[in-house]
């Protein structure tokens, strides 16, 4: 009621006092009660004699209508929201809703990641995305500045990635570095001799070649990026809602393509958001859905009917993104590498980096397909460290022969089983579902660039900054792999 | 039923709707209140930030660090009377220097939980908030402009003249090989003599207190003979910048980072590329969390280098907050 009065007041320009005293609200819903009473007081002061209180707490419900619904409030979802608001033609032109089922992000990959950023990829698209992200992160306090909030401290450690290759991998590494340099990344190649001189703590046995990132590589605090994005998009007027997307209502129309085959085009027009800890749900009408549910985006795609069809057809092609459990171990080693240690990724696949100044290190290793642990829960297998991670690391850095594991955690890679690469852009059949997922262990660092690409796709209909058309969904149907070789 | 619908919209909707309500084609400033003081204040800011040109300021004069702020002009104009003037000046310091961390250091004014006029108004009017965002963006734009790459000069005059021009322009000083230090003269004019030194390498740069940032380093990195670089109290030099110094590794022997508010131990770690360094000054870095330990680790990392660091006593102080924090303010030399 009150809102309607406000609207009327605005529309006709009658009630100027109301218009000027529009109250700014922002921030979490935690201190809602305090704010409600404050708000009530203000209403009372504006509208003397008004003794009803037209507002009660429905803040947990999402709005009934939105232009864009983003499923998943991780770093990718928030980045899409940010760029949609940033690139919209007129302020407030599109209404964006971010649906996140867990505001503590206890299982989200973003918070559980290692926070690395590197340009050492084999695909030009990934390198470009990473360079874009580096410049975004460098100027993060310009992009994500919010009036009156303190600046963000990204805690970026500019120490580079050091990738080691055995004789077998040396040629590939050389080719990759060539591509990386062409794209403008500052990466240098090192011989074992140079490696020994620079990092005397490395045992170069079995190493034929190393590549080392000189600029824009290292690691940062993923929470800072996540919270910074959240704060910013909130200040830009994006709606947040804690709930789970459980259902899509879509209309479909069947058409014939040029070769006479029948295709079923779908359009989602309503998203059902189930509220946390209750059976209540709210339908949200929307024009577009963005699937940024990270490791769970395969399920979201299935909800929209993607992959439900005869095998071998476009309708029957699943989104091949699934959760894969990855362990990260934190250990202490008094004689370990010093301040200059980069993130080292051994030819065996094991990696480590320094964590803080107290001779602590974190690291892990991607298991092989056969060793792949059950992704049902996030329990840590300490045996995996003993058997698979420690031996290669201790061989590479002899100081690690004596170390003490302090703690460990596990998180989910949003793993694309098809070619370990991201999926970006609209689905060819469910026309208004856009993807921003599947980055298999480098989604965090690519988020700023991917968010922009998706927003451009939504707003302009094509990519403008970085051409990601090779990341389209259709490649799964066509069987065209665009393999990323450097997956850590 | 209707009732629920209207109330269902969560918090940020208040903002969204307000924006929707702004008539199209009108700037946010047009639905201002009728309060004449407020109006003139905002309009003044608006006009001054639209045609944002810093008042002429002698570049060497580092003491008046606020002279680029358009509000100083306001003070001179004296349109608002004593009291509000005071308020406004405080806002400027508070908002640009500490709230947004543009200056990097946490200014003491920002720490006191005193609400300044603009902050207060921004709590009620989106327009003021937009305005402040706008002012902030303008300031950043100016910084980028100052630090843009001077490739066109470099093409005609070579790297040394370009580097010298860039540093002099920012208010620093350079020394060509076997020559005297050159800086702007008292009237802010360029000493033209340096144009003769096209072939003479630069061996020392003193950029103390300059607004140099990551992009600006583009103009310094081609100085392959640079032996001594001072970036003392540079408000915009951060860890990303330190990561970029490695092209100077062959020549650089002396580096001073004292008093840079944005440099932390993470950036210092990336100095390991500079193996020819003989002297490194890392004293007074407020963002380094553990100055004593950091110094030891840096010494280990650069064994041939004398590291001038924090006073040992600094670690033992009871209240580290008491250290002077406003390092961004250049001290007059
Ligand atoms: C151990 C580990 C180390 C990593 N290291 C790096 C690294 O060094 N560098 C790097 O760039 N990347 C790294 N990553 C990968 C990176 O973390 C992910 O690619 C990235 O965080 C993906 O972001 P996201 O927003 O897509 O996913 P998430 O952060 O997982 O966000 C998805 C969100 O969607 C929500 N959601 C899911 N389903 C629903 C639903 N039905 N309704 C509502 N909400 C839903 C979830 O609650 C979740 O919060 C690492 C990952 C792991 C596990």
Short mmCIF file of N, CA and C in Angstrom, two decimals, chain A residues 319-441:
data_model
loop_
_atom_site.label_atom_id
_atom_site.label_comp_id
_atom_site.label_asym_id
_atom_site.label_seq_id
_atom_site.Cartn_x
_atom_site.Cartn_y
_atom_site.Cartn_z
N UNK A 319 24.57 -30.96 -20.10
CA UNK A 319 25.65 -30.06 -19.72
C UNK A 319 26.66 -30.90 -18.94
N UNK A 320 27.85 -31.12 -19.48
CA UNK A 320 28.75 -32.08 -18.84
C UNK A 320 29.53 -31.51 -17.66
N UNK A 321 28.86 -30.78 -16.80
CA UNK A 321 29.56 -30.21 -15.65
C UNK A 321 29.11 -30.94 -14.40
N UNK A 322 30.07 -31.43 -13.64
CA UNK A 322 29.72 -32.16 -12.42
C UNK A 322 30.69 -31.81 -11.30
N UNK A 323 30.27 -32.02 -10.05
CA UNK A 323 31.19 -31.74 -8.95
C UNK A 323 32.30 -32.77 -8.88
N UNK A 324 33.51 -32.32 -8.73
CA UNK A 324 34.64 -33.23 -8.49
C UNK A 324 35.34 -32.74 -7.24
N UNK A 325 35.54 -33.67 -6.33
CA UNK A 325 36.11 -33.28 -5.05
C UNK A 325 37.62 -33.10 -5.17
N UNK A 326 38.11 -31.98 -4.64
CA UNK A 326 39.56 -31.72 -4.63
C UNK A 326 39.99 -31.37 -3.22
N UNK A 327 41.11 -31.98 -2.79
CA UNK A 327 41.60 -31.72 -1.44
C UNK A 327 42.67 -30.65 -1.46
N UNK A 328 42.68 -29.85 -0.42
CA UNK A 328 43.78 -28.91 -0.21
C UNK A 328 44.32 -29.17 1.18
N UNK A 329 45.65 -29.32 1.29
CA UNK A 329 46.27 -29.59 2.58
C UNK A 329 47.13 -28.40 2.97
N UNK A 330 47.16 -28.12 4.25
CA UNK A 330 48.02 -27.05 4.74
C UNK A 330 49.06 -27.68 5.66
N UNK A 331 50.32 -27.43 5.37
CA UNK A 331 51.35 -28.02 6.22
C UNK A 331 52.38 -26.99 6.65
N UNK A 332 53.12 -27.39 7.67
CA UNK A 332 54.15 -26.52 8.20
C UNK A 332 55.49 -27.19 7.95
N UNK A 333 56.45 -26.40 7.51
CA UNK A 333 57.77 -26.98 7.24
C UNK A 333 58.81 -25.90 7.50
N UNK A 334 59.50 -25.98 8.64
CA UNK A 334 60.41 -24.90 9.06
C UNK A 334 61.51 -24.60 8.05
N UNK A 335 61.97 -25.61 7.33
CA UNK A 335 63.06 -25.36 6.38
C UNK A 335 62.57 -25.15 4.95
N UNK A 336 61.31 -24.93 4.80
CA UNK A 336 60.73 -24.85 3.46
C UNK A 336 61.17 -23.61 2.70
N UNK A 337 60.78 -23.52 1.45
CA UNK A 337 61.14 -22.38 0.60
C UNK A 337 60.76 -21.04 1.23
N UNK A 338 61.53 -20.02 0.87
CA UNK A 338 61.38 -18.72 1.51
C UNK A 338 60.36 -17.83 0.84
N UNK A 339 60.55 -16.55 1.09
CA UNK A 339 59.60 -15.53 0.67
C UNK A 339 59.36 -15.53 -0.83
N UNK A 340 60.37 -15.90 -1.60
CA UNK A 340 60.28 -15.74 -3.05
C UNK A 340 59.52 -16.89 -3.73
N UNK A 341 59.13 -17.91 -2.95
CA UNK A 341 58.57 -19.11 -3.57
C UNK A 341 57.31 -18.81 -4.35
N UNK A 342 57.27 -19.17 -5.62
CA UNK A 342 56.04 -19.02 -6.42
C UNK A 342 55.11 -20.20 -6.16
N UNK A 343 53.99 -20.23 -6.85
CA UNK A 343 53.16 -21.41 -6.82
C UNK A 343 53.81 -22.42 -7.76
N UNK A 344 54.27 -23.51 -7.22
CA UNK A 344 54.99 -24.50 -8.03
C UNK A 344 54.04 -25.63 -8.40
N UNK A 345 53.99 -25.92 -9.69
CA UNK A 345 53.17 -27.04 -10.12
C UNK A 345 54.09 -28.05 -10.80
N UNK A 346 54.24 -29.16 -10.17
CA UNK A 346 55.18 -30.18 -10.62
C UNK A 346 54.63 -30.92 -11.84
N UNK A 347 55.54 -31.56 -12.57
CA UNK A 347 55.08 -32.32 -13.75
C UNK A 347 54.17 -33.46 -13.34
N UNK A 348 54.24 -33.89 -12.08
CA UNK A 348 53.37 -34.97 -11.62
C UNK A 348 51.94 -34.47 -11.39
N UNK A 349 51.74 -33.16 -11.35
CA UNK A 349 50.40 -32.62 -11.10
C UNK A 349 50.24 -32.09 -9.69
N UNK A 350 51.20 -32.40 -8.82
CA UNK A 350 51.12 -31.87 -7.45
C UNK A 350 51.55 -30.41 -7.46
N UNK A 351 50.94 -29.62 -6.60
CA UNK A 351 51.29 -28.20 -6.54
C UNK A 351 51.36 -27.75 -5.09
N UNK A 352 52.08 -26.66 -4.87
CA UNK A 352 52.05 -26.04 -3.55
C UNK A 352 52.36 -24.56 -3.68
N UNK A 353 51.99 -23.83 -2.66
CA UNK A 353 52.40 -22.44 -2.56
C UNK A 353 52.55 -22.06 -1.10
N UNK A 354 53.24 -20.95 -0.88
CA UNK A 354 53.42 -20.46 0.47
C UNK A 354 52.11 -19.89 0.98
N UNK A 355 51.89 -19.97 2.27
CA UNK A 355 50.71 -19.35 2.85
C UNK A 355 51.15 -18.53 4.05
N UNK A 356 51.20 -17.24 3.88
CA UNK A 356 51.63 -16.38 4.97
C UNK A 356 53.14 -16.43 5.16
N UNK A 357 53.60 -15.89 6.30
CA UNK A 357 55.04 -15.76 6.50
C UNK A 357 55.61 -16.85 7.41
N UNK A 358 54.74 -17.65 8.00
CA UNK A 358 55.23 -18.55 9.05
C UNK A 358 55.65 -19.92 8.57
N UNK A 359 56.22 -20.02 7.38
CA UNK A 359 56.64 -21.32 6.84
C UNK A 359 55.49 -22.30 6.72
N UNK A 360 54.34 -21.80 6.41
CA UNK A 360 53.21 -22.67 6.12
C UNK A 360 53.01 -22.73 4.61
N UNK A 361 52.53 -23.89 4.16
CA UNK A 361 52.35 -24.09 2.72
C UNK A 361 51.03 -24.77 2.49
N UNK A 362 50.39 -24.47 1.37
CA UNK A 362 49.22 -25.26 1.04
C UNK A 362 49.42 -25.87 -0.35
N UNK A 363 48.80 -26.99 -0.56
CA UNK A 363 48.98 -27.66 -1.84
C UNK A 363 48.05 -28.83 -1.99
N UNK A 364 48.16 -29.51 -3.10
CA UNK A 364 47.31 -30.65 -3.37
C UNK A 364 47.67 -31.25 -4.72
N UNK A 365 46.76 -32.03 -5.21
CA UNK A 365 46.98 -32.67 -6.50
C UNK A 365 45.66 -33.15 -7.05
N UNK A 366 45.50 -33.02 -8.36
CA UNK A 366 44.27 -33.53 -8.96
C UNK A 366 44.39 -35.03 -9.13
N UNK A 367 43.41 -35.78 -8.65
CA UNK A 367 43.48 -37.24 -8.80
C UNK A 367 43.26 -37.65 -10.25
N UNK A 368 43.69 -38.84 -10.57
CA UNK A 368 43.39 -39.37 -11.91
C UNK A 368 41.93 -39.82 -11.93
N UNK A 369 41.45 -40.14 -13.12
CA UNK A 369 40.04 -40.54 -13.25
C UNK A 369 39.71 -41.71 -12.32
N UNK A 370 40.67 -42.66 -12.19
CA UNK A 370 40.38 -43.85 -11.37
C UNK A 370 40.36 -43.50 -9.89
N UNK A 371 41.19 -42.52 -9.53
CA UNK A 371 41.27 -42.18 -8.11
C UNK A 371 40.17 -41.23 -7.67
N UNK A 372 39.40 -40.73 -8.60
CA UNK A 372 38.40 -39.70 -8.33
C UNK A 372 37.55 -40.06 -7.11
N UNK A 373 37.58 -39.24 -6.06
CA UNK A 373 36.81 -39.58 -4.86
C UNK A 373 35.32 -39.31 -5.07
N UNK A 374 34.53 -39.92 -4.18
CA UNK A 374 33.09 -39.75 -4.23
C UNK A 374 32.71 -38.33 -3.82
N UNK A 375 32.02 -37.61 -4.68
CA UNK A 375 31.75 -36.20 -4.35
C UNK A 375 30.53 -35.98 -3.47
N UNK A 376 30.07 -37.02 -2.78
CA UNK A 376 28.84 -36.84 -1.99
C UNK A 376 29.03 -35.82 -0.88
N UNK A 377 30.15 -35.93 -0.18
CA UNK A 377 30.38 -34.98 0.92
C UNK A 377 31.77 -34.36 0.77
N UNK A 378 32.09 -33.48 1.68
CA UNK A 378 33.37 -32.78 1.57
C UNK A 378 34.39 -33.28 2.60
N UNK A 379 34.31 -34.57 2.93
CA UNK A 379 35.30 -35.11 3.87
C UNK A 379 36.66 -35.23 3.20
N UNK A 380 37.71 -35.08 4.03
CA UNK A 380 39.06 -35.11 3.49
C UNK A 380 39.67 -36.48 3.69
N UNK A 381 40.32 -36.97 2.65
CA UNK A 381 41.03 -38.23 2.73
C UNK A 381 42.50 -37.93 2.98
N UNK A 382 42.94 -38.14 4.22
CA UNK A 382 44.33 -37.81 4.53
C UNK A 382 45.31 -38.80 3.91
N UNK A 383 44.81 -39.99 3.64
CA UNK A 383 45.66 -40.97 2.97
C UNK A 383 46.12 -40.49 1.60
N UNK A 384 45.28 -39.69 0.98
CA UNK A 384 45.62 -39.19 -0.35
C UNK A 384 46.88 -38.33 -0.30
N UNK A 385 47.01 -37.58 0.78
CA UNK A 385 48.22 -36.76 0.92
C UNK A 385 49.44 -37.67 1.09
N UNK A 386 49.31 -38.62 1.97
CA UNK A 386 50.45 -39.52 2.24
C UNK A 386 50.90 -40.25 0.97
N UNK A 387 49.93 -40.73 0.21
CA UNK A 387 50.27 -41.60 -0.92
C UNK A 387 50.54 -40.84 -2.21
N UNK A 388 49.79 -39.79 -2.43
CA UNK A 388 49.81 -39.20 -3.77
C UNK A 388 50.42 -37.80 -3.83
N UNK A 389 50.32 -37.05 -2.76
CA UNK A 389 50.77 -35.66 -2.83
C UNK A 389 52.18 -35.50 -2.27
N UNK A 390 52.38 -36.07 -1.11
CA UNK A 390 53.64 -35.86 -0.43
C UNK A 390 54.85 -36.42 -1.20
N UNK A 391 54.78 -37.68 -1.65
CA UNK A 391 55.98 -38.22 -2.31
C UNK A 391 56.50 -37.36 -3.46
N UNK A 392 55.66 -36.96 -4.43
CA UNK A 392 56.22 -36.13 -5.49
C UNK A 392 56.72 -34.78 -4.99
N UNK A 393 56.06 -34.21 -4.00
CA UNK A 393 56.50 -32.91 -3.50
C UNK A 393 57.83 -33.03 -2.78
N UNK A 394 57.97 -34.07 -1.99
CA UNK A 394 59.22 -34.25 -1.25
C UNK A 394 60.36 -34.55 -2.21
N UNK A 395 60.03 -35.17 -3.32
CA UNK A 395 61.07 -35.43 -4.30
C UNK A 395 61.50 -34.12 -4.96
N UNK A 396 60.54 -33.25 -5.22
CA UNK A 396 60.82 -31.98 -5.89
C UNK A 396 61.49 -30.99 -4.96
N UNK A 397 61.00 -30.90 -3.74
CA UNK A 397 61.56 -29.98 -2.75
C UNK A 397 62.01 -30.81 -1.56
N UNK A 398 63.29 -31.15 -1.51
CA UNK A 398 63.75 -32.07 -0.47
C UNK A 398 63.41 -31.60 0.95
N UNK A 399 63.31 -30.29 1.14
CA UNK A 399 62.99 -29.80 2.48
C UNK A 399 61.65 -30.33 2.97
N UNK A 400 60.78 -30.68 2.05
CA UNK A 400 59.45 -31.15 2.44
C UNK A 400 59.46 -32.58 2.97
N UNK A 401 60.64 -33.19 3.03
CA UNK A 401 60.67 -34.53 3.59
C UNK A 401 60.22 -34.52 5.05
N UNK A 402 60.55 -33.44 5.72
CA UNK A 402 60.00 -33.31 7.07
C UNK A 402 58.97 -32.20 7.05
N UNK A 403 57.74 -32.58 7.21
CA UNK A 403 56.70 -31.56 7.30
C UNK A 403 55.59 -32.08 8.18
N UNK A 404 54.75 -31.17 8.59
CA UNK A 404 53.66 -31.56 9.47
C UNK A 404 52.38 -30.98 8.91
N UNK A 405 51.45 -31.87 8.58
CA UNK A 405 50.17 -31.38 8.05
C UNK A 405 49.38 -30.76 9.19
N UNK A 406 48.96 -29.55 8.98
CA UNK A 406 48.24 -28.83 10.04
C UNK A 406 46.73 -28.96 9.86
N UNK A 407 46.27 -28.80 8.64
CA UNK A 407 44.84 -28.93 8.42
C UNK A 407 44.59 -29.22 6.94
N UNK A 408 43.36 -29.42 6.59
CA UNK A 408 43.03 -29.74 5.21
C UNK A 408 41.56 -29.43 4.98
N UNK A 409 41.21 -29.19 3.74
CA UNK A 409 39.80 -29.04 3.42
C UNK A 409 39.56 -29.58 2.02
N UNK A 410 38.30 -29.69 1.66
CA UNK A 410 37.98 -30.15 0.32
C UNK A 410 36.94 -29.21 -0.29
N UNK A 411 36.97 -29.10 -1.59
CA UNK A 411 35.99 -28.27 -2.30
C UNK A 411 35.66 -28.92 -3.62
N UNK A 412 34.64 -28.39 -4.27
CA UNK A 412 34.23 -28.97 -5.55
C UNK A 412 34.73 -28.14 -6.72
N UNK A 413 35.40 -28.81 -7.64
CA UNK A 413 35.65 -28.19 -8.94
C UNK A 413 34.35 -28.24 -9.73
N UNK A 414 34.05 -27.17 -10.46
CA UNK A 414 32.92 -27.23 -11.40
C UNK A 414 33.48 -27.85 -12.68
N UNK A 415 33.60 -29.19 -12.64
CA UNK A 415 34.43 -29.89 -13.60
C UNK A 415 33.68 -30.21 -14.89
N UNK A 416 34.19 -29.74 -15.96
CA UNK A 416 33.63 -30.04 -17.27
C UNK A 416 34.29 -31.31 -17.79
N UNK A 417 33.54 -32.41 -17.78
CA UNK A 417 34.15 -33.69 -18.13
C UNK A 417 34.47 -33.79 -19.62
N UNK A 418 33.90 -32.91 -20.40
CA UNK A 418 34.09 -32.98 -21.85
C UNK A 418 35.47 -32.47 -22.26
N UNK A 419 35.77 -31.23 -21.90
CA UNK A 419 37.10 -30.71 -22.26
C UNK A 419 37.70 -29.75 -21.23
N UNK A 420 37.25 -29.83 -19.99
CA UNK A 420 37.82 -29.03 -18.89
C UNK A 420 37.83 -27.53 -19.19
N UNK A 421 36.86 -27.09 -19.95
CA UNK A 421 36.82 -25.68 -20.27
C UNK A 421 35.46 -25.09 -19.92
N UNK A 422 35.42 -23.79 -19.85
CA UNK A 422 34.19 -23.12 -19.47
C UNK A 422 33.07 -23.27 -20.48
N UNK A 423 31.86 -23.04 -20.01
CA UNK A 423 30.69 -23.00 -20.89
C UNK A 423 30.08 -21.62 -20.73
N UNK A 424 29.95 -20.90 -21.84
CA UNK A 424 29.51 -19.52 -21.79
C UNK A 424 28.48 -19.30 -22.89
N UNK A 425 27.49 -18.49 -22.61
CA UNK A 425 26.52 -18.13 -23.65
C UNK A 425 25.24 -18.91 -23.57
N UNK A 426 24.30 -18.64 -24.46
CA UNK A 426 22.97 -19.23 -24.38
C UNK A 426 22.94 -20.69 -24.82
N UNK A 427 21.92 -21.39 -24.33
CA UNK A 427 21.69 -22.75 -24.81
C UNK A 427 20.95 -22.65 -26.15
N UNK A 428 21.28 -23.49 -27.10
CA UNK A 428 20.65 -23.36 -28.42
C UNK A 428 19.16 -23.67 -28.42
N UNK A 429 18.69 -24.50 -27.50
CA UNK A 429 17.27 -24.84 -27.50
C UNK A 429 16.48 -24.12 -26.40
N UNK A 430 17.01 -24.18 -25.19
CA UNK A 430 16.36 -23.42 -24.11
C UNK A 430 16.92 -22.01 -24.24
N UNK A 431 16.21 -21.22 -25.04
CA UNK A 431 16.87 -20.04 -25.58
C UNK A 431 17.23 -18.99 -24.56
N UNK A 432 16.51 -18.97 -23.44
CA UNK A 432 16.86 -17.91 -22.50
C UNK A 432 17.59 -18.43 -21.27
N UNK A 433 18.25 -19.56 -21.39
CA UNK A 433 19.18 -19.94 -20.33
C UNK A 433 20.61 -19.71 -20.82
N UNK A 434 21.33 -18.90 -20.06
CA UNK A 434 22.73 -18.60 -20.40
C UNK A 434 23.63 -19.28 -19.39
N UNK A 435 24.78 -19.75 -19.84
CA UNK A 435 25.70 -20.43 -18.94
C UNK A 435 26.88 -19.54 -18.57
N UNK A 436 27.36 -19.72 -17.37
CA UNK A 436 28.65 -19.16 -16.96
C UNK A 436 29.20 -20.15 -15.96
N UNK A 437 29.76 -21.21 -16.47
CA UNK A 437 30.13 -22.31 -15.57
C UNK A 437 31.14 -23.23 -16.24
N UNK A 438 31.55 -24.24 -15.49
CA UNK A 438 32.37 -25.30 -16.07
C UNK A 438 33.85 -25.00 -16.16
N UNK A 439 34.33 -24.02 -15.40
CA UNK A 439 35.73 -23.64 -15.59
C UNK A 439 36.74 -24.56 -14.90
N UNK A 440 36.28 -25.62 -14.30
CA UNK A 440 37.16 -26.70 -13.85
C UNK A 440 38.43 -26.23 -13.15
N UNK A 441 38.30 -25.47 -12.11
CA UNK A 441 39.51 -25.16 -11.36
C UNK A 441 40.18 -23.86 -11.73
#
